[in-house]
PDB file of C-alpha atoms in Angstrom:
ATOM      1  CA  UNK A   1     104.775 111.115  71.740  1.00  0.00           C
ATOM      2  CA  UNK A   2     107.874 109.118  70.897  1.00  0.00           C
ATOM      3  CA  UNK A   3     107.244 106.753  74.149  1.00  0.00           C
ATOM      4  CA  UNK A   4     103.867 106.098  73.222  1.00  0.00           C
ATOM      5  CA  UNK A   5     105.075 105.614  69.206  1.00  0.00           C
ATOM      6  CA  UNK A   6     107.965 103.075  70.695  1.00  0.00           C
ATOM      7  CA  UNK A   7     105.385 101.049  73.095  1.00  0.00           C
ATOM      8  CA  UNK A   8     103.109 100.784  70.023  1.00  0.00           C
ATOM      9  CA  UNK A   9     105.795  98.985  67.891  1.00  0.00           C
ATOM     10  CA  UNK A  10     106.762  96.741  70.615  1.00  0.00           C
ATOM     11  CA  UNK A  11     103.360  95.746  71.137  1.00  0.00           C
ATOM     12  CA  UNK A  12     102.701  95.223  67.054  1.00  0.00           C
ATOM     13  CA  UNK A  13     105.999  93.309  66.929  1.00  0.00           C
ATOM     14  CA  UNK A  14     105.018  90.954  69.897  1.00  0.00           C
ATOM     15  CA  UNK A  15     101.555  90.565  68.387  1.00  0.00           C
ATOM     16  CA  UNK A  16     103.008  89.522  65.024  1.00  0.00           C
ATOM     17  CA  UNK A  17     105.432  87.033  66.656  1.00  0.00           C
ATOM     18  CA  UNK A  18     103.238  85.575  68.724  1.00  0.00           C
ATOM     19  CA  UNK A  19     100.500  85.134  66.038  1.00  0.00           C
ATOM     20  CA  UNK A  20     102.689  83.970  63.490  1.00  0.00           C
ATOM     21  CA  UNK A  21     103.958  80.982  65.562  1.00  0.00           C
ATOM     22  CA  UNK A  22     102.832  77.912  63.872  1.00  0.00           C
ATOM     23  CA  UNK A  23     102.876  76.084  67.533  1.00  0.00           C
ATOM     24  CA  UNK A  24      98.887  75.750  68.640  1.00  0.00           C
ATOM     25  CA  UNK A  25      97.507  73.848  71.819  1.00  0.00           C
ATOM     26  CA  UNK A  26      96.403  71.149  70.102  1.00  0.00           C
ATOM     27  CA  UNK A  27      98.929  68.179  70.577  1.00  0.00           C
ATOM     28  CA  UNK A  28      96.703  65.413  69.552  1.00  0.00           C
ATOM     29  CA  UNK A  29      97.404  61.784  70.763  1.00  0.00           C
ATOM     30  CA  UNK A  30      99.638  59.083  69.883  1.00  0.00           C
ATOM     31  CA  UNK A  31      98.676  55.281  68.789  1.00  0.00           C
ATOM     32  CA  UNK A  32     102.795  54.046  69.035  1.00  0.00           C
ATOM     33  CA  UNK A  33     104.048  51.730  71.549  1.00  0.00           C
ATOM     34  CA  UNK A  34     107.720  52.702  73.359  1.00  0.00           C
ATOM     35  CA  UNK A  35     110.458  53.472  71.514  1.00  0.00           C
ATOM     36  CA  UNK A  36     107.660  53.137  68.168  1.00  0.00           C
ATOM     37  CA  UNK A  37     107.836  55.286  65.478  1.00  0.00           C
ATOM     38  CA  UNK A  38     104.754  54.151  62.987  1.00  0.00           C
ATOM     39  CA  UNK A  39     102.995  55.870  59.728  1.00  0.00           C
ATOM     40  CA  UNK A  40     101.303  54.694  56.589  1.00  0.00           C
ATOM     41  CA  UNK A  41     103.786  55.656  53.324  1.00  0.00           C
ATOM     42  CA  UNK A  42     101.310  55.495  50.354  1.00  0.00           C
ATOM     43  CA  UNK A  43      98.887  52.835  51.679  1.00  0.00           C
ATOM     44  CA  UNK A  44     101.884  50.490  52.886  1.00  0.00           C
ATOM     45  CA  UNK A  45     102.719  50.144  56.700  1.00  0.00           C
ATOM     46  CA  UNK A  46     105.705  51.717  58.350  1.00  0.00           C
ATOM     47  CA  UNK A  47     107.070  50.167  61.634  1.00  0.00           C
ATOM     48  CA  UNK A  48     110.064  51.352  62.571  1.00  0.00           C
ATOM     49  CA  UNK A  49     112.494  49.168  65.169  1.00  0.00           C
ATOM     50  CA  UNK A  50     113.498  50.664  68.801  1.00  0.00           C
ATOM     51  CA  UNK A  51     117.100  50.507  68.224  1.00  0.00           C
ATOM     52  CA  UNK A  52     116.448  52.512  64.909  1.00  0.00           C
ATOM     53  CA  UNK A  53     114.091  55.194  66.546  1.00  0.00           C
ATOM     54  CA  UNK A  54     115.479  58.032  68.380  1.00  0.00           C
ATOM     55  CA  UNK A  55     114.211  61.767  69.550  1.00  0.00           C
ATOM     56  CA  UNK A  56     117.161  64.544  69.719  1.00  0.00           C
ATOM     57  CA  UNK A  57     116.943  67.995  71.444  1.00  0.00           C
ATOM     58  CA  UNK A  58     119.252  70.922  70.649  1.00  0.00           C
ATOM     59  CA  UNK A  59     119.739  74.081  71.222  1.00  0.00           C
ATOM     60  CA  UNK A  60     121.845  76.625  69.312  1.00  0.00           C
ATOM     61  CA  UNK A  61     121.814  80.405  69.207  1.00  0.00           C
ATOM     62  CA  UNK A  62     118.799  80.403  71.444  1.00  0.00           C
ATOM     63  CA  UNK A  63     116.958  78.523  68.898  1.00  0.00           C
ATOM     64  CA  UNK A  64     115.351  74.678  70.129  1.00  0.00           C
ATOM     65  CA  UNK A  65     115.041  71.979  68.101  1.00  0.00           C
ATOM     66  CA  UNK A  66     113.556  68.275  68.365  1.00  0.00           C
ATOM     67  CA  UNK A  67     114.154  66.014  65.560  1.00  0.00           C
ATOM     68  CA  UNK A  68     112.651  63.009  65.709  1.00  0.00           C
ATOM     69  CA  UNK A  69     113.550  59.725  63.442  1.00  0.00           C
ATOM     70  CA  UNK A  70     112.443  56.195  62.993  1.00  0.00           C
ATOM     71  CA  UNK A  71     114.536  53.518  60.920  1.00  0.00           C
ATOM     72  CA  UNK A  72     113.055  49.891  59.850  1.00  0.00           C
ATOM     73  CA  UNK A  73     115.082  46.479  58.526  1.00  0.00           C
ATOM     74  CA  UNK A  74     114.056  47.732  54.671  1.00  0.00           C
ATOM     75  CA  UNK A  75     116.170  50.627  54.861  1.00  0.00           C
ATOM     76  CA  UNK A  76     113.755  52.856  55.265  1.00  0.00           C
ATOM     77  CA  UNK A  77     113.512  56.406  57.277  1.00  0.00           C
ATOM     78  CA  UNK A  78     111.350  58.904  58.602  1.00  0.00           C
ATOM     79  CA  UNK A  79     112.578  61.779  60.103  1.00  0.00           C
ATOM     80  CA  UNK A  80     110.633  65.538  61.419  1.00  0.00           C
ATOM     81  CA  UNK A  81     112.865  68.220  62.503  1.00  0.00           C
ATOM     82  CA  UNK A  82     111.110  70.908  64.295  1.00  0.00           C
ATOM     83  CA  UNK A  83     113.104  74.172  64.520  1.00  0.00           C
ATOM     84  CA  UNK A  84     111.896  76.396  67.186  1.00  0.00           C
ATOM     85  CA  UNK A  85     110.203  73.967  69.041  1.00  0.00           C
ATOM     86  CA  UNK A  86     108.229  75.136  72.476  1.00  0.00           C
ATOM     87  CA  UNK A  87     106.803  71.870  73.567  1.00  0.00           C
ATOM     88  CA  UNK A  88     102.682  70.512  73.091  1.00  0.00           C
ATOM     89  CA  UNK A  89     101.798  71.493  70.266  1.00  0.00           C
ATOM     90  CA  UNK A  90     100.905  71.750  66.326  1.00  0.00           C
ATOM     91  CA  UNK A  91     103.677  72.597  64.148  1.00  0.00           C
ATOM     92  CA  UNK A  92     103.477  72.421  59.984  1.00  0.00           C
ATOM     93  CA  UNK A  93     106.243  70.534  58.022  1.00  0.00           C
ATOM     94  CA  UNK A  94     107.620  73.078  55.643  1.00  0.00           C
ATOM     95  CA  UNK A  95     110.894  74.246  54.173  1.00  0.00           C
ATOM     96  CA  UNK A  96     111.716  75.218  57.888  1.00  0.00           C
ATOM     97  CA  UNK A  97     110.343  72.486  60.129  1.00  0.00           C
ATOM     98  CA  UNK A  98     111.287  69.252  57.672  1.00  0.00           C
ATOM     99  CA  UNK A  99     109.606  66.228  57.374  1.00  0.00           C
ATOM    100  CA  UNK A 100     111.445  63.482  55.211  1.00  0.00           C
ATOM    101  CA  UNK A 101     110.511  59.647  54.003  1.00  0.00           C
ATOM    102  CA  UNK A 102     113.905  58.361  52.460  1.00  0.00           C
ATOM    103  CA  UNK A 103     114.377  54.955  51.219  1.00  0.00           C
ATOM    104  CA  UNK A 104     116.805  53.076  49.114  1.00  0.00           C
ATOM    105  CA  UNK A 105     116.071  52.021  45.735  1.00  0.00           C
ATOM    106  CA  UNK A 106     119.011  49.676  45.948  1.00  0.00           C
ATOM    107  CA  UNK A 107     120.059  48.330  49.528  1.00  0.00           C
ATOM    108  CA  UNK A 108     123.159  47.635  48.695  1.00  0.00           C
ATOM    109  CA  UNK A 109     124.068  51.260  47.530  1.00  0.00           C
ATOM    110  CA  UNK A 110     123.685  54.082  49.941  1.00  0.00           C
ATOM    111  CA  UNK A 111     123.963  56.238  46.457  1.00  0.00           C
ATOM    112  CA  UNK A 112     120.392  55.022  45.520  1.00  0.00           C
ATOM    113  CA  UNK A 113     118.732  56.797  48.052  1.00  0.00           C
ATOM    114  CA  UNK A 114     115.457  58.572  47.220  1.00  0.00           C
ATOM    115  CA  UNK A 115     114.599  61.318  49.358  1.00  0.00           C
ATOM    116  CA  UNK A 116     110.851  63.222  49.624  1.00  0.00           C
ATOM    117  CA  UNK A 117     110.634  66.074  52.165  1.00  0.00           C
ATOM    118  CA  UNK A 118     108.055  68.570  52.752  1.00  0.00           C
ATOM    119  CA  UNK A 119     110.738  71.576  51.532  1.00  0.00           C
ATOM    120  CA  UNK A 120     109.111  72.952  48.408  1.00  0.00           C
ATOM    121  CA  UNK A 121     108.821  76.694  49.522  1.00  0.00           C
ATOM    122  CA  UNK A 122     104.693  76.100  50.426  1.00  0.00           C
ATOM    123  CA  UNK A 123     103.871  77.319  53.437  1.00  0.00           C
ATOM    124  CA  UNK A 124     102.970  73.930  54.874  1.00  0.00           C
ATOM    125  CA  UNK A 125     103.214  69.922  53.228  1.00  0.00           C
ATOM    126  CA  UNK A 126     101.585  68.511  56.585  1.00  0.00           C
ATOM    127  CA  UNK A 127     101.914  69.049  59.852  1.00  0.00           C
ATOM    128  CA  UNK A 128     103.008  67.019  63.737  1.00  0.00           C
ATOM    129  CA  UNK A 129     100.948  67.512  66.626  1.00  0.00           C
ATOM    130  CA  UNK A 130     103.304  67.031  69.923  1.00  0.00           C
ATOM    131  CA  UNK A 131     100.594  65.290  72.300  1.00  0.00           C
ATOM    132  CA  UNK A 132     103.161  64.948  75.640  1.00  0.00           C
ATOM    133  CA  UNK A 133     106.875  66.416  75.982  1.00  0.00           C
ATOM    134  CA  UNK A 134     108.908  65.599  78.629  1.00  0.00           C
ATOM    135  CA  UNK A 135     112.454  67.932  78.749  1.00  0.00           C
ATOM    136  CA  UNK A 136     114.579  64.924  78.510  1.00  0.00           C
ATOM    137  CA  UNK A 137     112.011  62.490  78.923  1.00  0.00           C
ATOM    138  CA  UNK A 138     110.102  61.300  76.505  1.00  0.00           C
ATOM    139  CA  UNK A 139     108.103  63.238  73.481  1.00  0.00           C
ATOM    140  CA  UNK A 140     104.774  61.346  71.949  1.00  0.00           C
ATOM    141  CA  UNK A 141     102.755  62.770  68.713  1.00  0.00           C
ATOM    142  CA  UNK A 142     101.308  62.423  65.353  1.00  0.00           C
ATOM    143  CA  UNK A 143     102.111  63.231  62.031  1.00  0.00           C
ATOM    144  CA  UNK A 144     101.394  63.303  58.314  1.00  0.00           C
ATOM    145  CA  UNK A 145     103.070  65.146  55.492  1.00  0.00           C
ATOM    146  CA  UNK A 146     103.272  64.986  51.395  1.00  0.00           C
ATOM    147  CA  UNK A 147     106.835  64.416  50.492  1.00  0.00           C
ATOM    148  CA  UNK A 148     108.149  66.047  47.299  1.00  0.00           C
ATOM    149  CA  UNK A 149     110.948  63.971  45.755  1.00  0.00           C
ATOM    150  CA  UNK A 150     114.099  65.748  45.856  1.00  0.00           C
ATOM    151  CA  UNK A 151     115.585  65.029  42.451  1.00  0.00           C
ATOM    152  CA  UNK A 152     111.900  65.212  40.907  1.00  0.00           C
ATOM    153  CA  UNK A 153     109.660  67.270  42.467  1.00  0.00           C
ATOM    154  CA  UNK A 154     106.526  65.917  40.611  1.00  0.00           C
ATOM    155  CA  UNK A 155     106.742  62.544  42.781  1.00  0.00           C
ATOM    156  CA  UNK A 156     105.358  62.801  45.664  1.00  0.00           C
ATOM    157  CA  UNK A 157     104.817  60.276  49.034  1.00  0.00           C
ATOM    158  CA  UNK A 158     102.037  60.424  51.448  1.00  0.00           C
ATOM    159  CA  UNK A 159     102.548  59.470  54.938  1.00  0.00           C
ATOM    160  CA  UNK A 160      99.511  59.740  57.125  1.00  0.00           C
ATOM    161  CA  UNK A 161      98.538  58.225  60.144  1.00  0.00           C
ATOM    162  CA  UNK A 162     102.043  58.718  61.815  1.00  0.00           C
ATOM    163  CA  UNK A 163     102.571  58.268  65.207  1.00  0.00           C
ATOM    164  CA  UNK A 164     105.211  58.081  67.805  1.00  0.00           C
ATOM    165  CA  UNK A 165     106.249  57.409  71.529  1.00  0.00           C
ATOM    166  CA  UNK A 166     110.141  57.805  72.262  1.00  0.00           C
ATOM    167  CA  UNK A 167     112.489  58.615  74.610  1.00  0.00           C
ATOM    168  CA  UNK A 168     114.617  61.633  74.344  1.00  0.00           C
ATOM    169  CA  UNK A 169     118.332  61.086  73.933  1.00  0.00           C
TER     170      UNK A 169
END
């Protein structure tokens, strides 16, 4: 009775892991050119230049991560950090996997930096759809996410209609 009891909880706990995942088969498609991270930040475009644009893996405690970011000349940055990322995929922007849109208010002071990210303790401000990964290669995908000012949580950013194509570093 206690083997069958201990096989039961195994199974429930690999049920629950497996369906709590927020990774799907869906990885969408990406619009970007090379080395492009683009979105649309409240109705303005967002272009971000190669040398500015860069996809990082890690891996600590048996844990993966990809963060991908994208800078432009206006001092401007998006960046998605996906913690406990398995590849192709959908993944939501949360508290956990971040998406941010920082810019500064005043270029010449990096103290004037406004930050919105999707951490607001919801269990998902948007979400990025890994279309093609590439271990070491290259990673491709679309995004959106509401951003939630840091200092004032009742401004918010929209970015929709993101998109990149970049090669991992």
């Amino acid at each position: 009775m206690k083997t069958i009891t201990r096989i039961t909880s195994v199974l429930l706990f690999s049920l629950l892991v497996l369906t709590a995942c927020s990774k799907d088969d869906d990885g969408g498609t990406s619009a970007a050119g090379d080395g492009e991270l683009t979105a649309t930040v409240d109705g303005a475009s967002f272009e971000s230049f190669p040398e500015a644009t860069t996809a990082v893996e890690s891996n600590a405690g048996g844990v993966q991560t990809l963060t991908i970011s994208g800078g432009t000349m206006d001092s401007e940055n998006i960046q998605i950090m996906i913690i406990g990322f398995e590849g192709v995929g959908t993944y939501d922007l949360n508290g956990v996997s971040l998406g941010s849109y920082t810019y500064l208010e005043d270029t010449s002071n990096f103290n004037s930096a406004m930050v919105f990210t999707t951490s607001t303790g919801a269990a998902s401000n948007g979400e990025i759809k890994i279309a093609e990964y590439t271990a070491g290669g290259t990673v491709t995908g679309t995004f959106n996410f509401t951003g939630y000012l840091t200092s004032n949580t009742s401004q918010t950013v929209a970015v929709t209609n993101g998109a990149f194509n970049v090669t991992i570093q």
